[in-house]
PDB file of C-alpha atoms in Angstrom:
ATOM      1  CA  UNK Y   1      75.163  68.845 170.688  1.00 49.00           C
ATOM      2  CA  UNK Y   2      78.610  67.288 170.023  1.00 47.00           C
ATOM      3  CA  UNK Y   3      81.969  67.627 171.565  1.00 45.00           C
ATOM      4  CA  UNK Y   4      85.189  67.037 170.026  1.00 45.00           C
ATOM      5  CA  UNK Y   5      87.878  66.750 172.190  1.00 42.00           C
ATOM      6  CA  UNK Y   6      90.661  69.171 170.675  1.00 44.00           C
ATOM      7  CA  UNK Y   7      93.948  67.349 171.739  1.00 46.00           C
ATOM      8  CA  UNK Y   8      94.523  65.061 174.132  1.00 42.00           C
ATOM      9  CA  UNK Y   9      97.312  61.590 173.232  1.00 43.00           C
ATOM     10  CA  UNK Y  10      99.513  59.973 176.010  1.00 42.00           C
ATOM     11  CA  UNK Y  11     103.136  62.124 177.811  1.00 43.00           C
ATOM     12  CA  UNK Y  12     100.660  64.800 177.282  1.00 40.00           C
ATOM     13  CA  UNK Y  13     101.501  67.432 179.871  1.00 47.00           C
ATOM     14  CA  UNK Y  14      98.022  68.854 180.336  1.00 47.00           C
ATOM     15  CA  UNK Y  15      96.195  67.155 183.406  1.00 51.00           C
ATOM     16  CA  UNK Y  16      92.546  68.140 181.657  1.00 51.00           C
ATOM     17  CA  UNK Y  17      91.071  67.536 178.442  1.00 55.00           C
ATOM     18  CA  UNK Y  18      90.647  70.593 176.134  1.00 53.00           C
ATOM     19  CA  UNK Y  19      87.263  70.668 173.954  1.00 55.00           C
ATOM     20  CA  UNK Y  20      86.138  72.337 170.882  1.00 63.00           C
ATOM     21  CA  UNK Y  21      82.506  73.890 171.946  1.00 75.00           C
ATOM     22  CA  UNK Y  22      82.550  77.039 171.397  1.00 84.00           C
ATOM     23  CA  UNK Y  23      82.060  79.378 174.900  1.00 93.00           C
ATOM     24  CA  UNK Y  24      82.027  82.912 174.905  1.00 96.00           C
ATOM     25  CA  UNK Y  25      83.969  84.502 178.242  1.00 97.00           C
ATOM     26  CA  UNK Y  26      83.994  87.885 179.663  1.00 98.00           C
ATOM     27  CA  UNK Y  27      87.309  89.608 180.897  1.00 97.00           C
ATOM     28  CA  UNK Y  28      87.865  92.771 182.226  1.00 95.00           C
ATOM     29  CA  UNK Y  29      84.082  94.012 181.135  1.00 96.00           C
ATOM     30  CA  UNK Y  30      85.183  92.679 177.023  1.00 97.00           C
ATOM     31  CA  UNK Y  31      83.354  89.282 175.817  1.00 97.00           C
ATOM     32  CA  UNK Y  32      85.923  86.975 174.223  1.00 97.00           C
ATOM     33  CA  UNK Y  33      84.877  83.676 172.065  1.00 96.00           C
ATOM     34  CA  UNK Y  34      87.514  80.408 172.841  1.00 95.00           C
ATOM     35  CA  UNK Y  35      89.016  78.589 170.812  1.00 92.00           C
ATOM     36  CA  UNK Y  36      89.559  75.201 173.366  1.00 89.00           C
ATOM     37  CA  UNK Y  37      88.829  75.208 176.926  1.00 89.00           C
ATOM     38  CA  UNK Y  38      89.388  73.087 179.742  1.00 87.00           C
ATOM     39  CA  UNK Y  39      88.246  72.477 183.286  1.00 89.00           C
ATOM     40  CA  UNK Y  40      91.532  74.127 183.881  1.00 92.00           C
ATOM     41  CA  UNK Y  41      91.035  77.238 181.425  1.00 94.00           C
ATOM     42  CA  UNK Y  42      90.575  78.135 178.416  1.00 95.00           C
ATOM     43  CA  UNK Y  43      92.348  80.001 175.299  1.00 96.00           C
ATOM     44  CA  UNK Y  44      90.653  82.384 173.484  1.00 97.00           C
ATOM     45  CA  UNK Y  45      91.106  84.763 170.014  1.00 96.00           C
ATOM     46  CA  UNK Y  46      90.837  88.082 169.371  1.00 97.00           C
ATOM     47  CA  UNK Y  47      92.545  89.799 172.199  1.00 97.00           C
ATOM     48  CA  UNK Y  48      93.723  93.253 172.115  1.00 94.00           C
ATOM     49  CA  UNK Y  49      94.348  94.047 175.509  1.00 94.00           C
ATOM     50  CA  UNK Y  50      97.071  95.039 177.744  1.00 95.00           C
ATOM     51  CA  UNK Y  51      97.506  92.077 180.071  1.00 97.00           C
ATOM     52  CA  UNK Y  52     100.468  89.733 180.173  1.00 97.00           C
ATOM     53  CA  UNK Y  53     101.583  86.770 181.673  1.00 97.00           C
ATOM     54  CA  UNK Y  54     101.110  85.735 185.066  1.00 98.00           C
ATOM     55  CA  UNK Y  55      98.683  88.527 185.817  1.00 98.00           C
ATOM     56  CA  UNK Y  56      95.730  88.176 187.952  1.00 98.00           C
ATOM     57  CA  UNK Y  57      92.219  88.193 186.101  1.00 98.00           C
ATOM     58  CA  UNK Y  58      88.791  87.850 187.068  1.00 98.00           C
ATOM     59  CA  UNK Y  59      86.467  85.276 184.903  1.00 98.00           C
ATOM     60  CA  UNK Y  60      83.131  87.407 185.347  1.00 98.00           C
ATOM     61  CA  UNK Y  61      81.218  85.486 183.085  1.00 97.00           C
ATOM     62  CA  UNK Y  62      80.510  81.967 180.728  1.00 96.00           C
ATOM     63  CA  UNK Y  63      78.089  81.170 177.811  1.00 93.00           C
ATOM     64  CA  UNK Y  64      77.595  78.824 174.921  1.00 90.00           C
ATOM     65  CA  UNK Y  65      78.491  81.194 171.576  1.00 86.00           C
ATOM     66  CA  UNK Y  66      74.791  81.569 171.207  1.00 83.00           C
ATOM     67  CA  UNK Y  67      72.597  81.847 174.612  1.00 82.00           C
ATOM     68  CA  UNK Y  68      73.237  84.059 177.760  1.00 88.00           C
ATOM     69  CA  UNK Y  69      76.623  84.580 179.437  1.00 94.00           C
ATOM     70  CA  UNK Y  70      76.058  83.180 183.500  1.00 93.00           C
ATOM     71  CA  UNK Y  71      77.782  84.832 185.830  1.00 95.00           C
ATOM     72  CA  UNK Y  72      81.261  83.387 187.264  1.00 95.00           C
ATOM     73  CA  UNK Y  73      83.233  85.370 189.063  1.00 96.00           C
ATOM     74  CA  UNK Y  74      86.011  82.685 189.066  1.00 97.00           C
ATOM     75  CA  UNK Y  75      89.393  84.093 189.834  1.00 98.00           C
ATOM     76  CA  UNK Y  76      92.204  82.822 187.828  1.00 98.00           C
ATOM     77  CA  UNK Y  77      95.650  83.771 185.865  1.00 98.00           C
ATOM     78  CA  UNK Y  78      97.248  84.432 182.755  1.00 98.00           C
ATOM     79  CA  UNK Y  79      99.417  81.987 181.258  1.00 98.00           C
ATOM     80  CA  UNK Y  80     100.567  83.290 178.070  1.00 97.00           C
ATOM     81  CA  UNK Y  81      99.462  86.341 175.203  1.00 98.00           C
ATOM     82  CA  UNK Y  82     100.273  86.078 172.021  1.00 98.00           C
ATOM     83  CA  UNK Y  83      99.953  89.356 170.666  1.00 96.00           C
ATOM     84  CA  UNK Y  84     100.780  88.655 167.556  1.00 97.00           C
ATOM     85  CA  UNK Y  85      98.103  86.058 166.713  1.00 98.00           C
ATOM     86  CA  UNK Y  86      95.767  88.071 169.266  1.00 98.00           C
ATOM     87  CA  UNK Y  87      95.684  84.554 171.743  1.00 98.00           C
ATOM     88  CA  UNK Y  88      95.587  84.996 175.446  1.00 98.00           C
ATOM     89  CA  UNK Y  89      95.258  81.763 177.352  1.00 98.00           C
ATOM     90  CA  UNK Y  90      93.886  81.480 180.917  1.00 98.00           C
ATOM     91  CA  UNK Y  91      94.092  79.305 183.819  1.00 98.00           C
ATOM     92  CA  UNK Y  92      91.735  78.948 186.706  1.00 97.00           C
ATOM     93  CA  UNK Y  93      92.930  79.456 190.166  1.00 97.00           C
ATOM     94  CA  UNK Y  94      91.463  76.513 191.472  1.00 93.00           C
ATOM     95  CA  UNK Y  95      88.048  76.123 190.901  1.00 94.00           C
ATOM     96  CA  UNK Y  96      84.748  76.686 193.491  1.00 95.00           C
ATOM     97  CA  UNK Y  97      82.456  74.032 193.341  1.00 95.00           C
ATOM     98  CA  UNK Y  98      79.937  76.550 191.900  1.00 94.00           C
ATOM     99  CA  UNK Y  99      82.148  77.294 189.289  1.00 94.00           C
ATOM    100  CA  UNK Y 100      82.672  73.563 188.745  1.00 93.00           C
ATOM    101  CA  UNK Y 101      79.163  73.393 188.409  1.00 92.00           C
ATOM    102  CA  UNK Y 102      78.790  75.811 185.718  1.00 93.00           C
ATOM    103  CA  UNK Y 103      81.245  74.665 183.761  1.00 90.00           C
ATOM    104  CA  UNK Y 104      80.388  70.691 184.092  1.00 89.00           C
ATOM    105  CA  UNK Y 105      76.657  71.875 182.843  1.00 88.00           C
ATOM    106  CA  UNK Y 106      78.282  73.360 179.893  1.00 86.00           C
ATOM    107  CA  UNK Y 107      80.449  70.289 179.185  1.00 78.00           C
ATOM    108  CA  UNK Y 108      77.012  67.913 179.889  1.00 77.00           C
ATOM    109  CA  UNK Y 109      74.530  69.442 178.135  1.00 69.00           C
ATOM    110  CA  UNK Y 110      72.906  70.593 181.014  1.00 62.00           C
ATOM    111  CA  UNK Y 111      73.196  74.479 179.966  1.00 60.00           C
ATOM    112  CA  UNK Y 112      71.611  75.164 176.638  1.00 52.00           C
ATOM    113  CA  UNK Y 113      71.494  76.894 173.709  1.00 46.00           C
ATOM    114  CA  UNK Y 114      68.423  79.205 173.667  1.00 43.00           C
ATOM    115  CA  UNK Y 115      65.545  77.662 171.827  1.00 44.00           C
ATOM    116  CA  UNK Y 116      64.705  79.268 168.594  1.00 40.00           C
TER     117      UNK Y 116
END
């Protein structure tokens, strides 16, 4: 498995690196693929909903795009929709060490893709 990392150069204002793999998240009982993600959140495509900016949101669950979804529960906020492209982008309210877990064992390897 290979990472790319999707934008990251110097006077960049994020503090984490964003990556390419390809998660699948689940919001508000809907299952969302990203597009880049971060230890600090995520964006991903093909929203519909109704929430907006600066709303509180639950993470309920994480996955590789093929392979089970593990449950999160991490609480975190919404930075920006873009209704037009159908973008929402997410940020974690601080992160439990669980959830740090999880999502360092998606970054490493360490959670897998089913085998086929």
């Amino acid at each position: 498995m290979s990472i790319r990392i999707a934008g990251f150069t110097h006077g960049h204002q994020r503090k984490d690196r964003r990556l390419e793999l390809a998660l699948r998240v689940e919001i508000e009982g809907k299952i969302y693929k990203t597009i880049d993600w971060s230890l600090g959140g995520f964006m991903v495509e093909g929203y519909e909903g109704k929430l907006e900016g600066g709303w509180e949101v639950r993470v309920e669950s994480i996955g590789l795009e093929q392979g089970d979804l593990v449950r999160l529960g991490a609480p975190a906020h919404v930075v920006r929709v873009d209704k037009k492209k159908k973008k929402l982008a997410i940020a974690y309210n601080g992160l439990s060490s669980r959830t740090y877990d999880i999502l360092e064992g998606l970054t490493m390897g360490k959670i897998r893709r089913p085998k086929s």
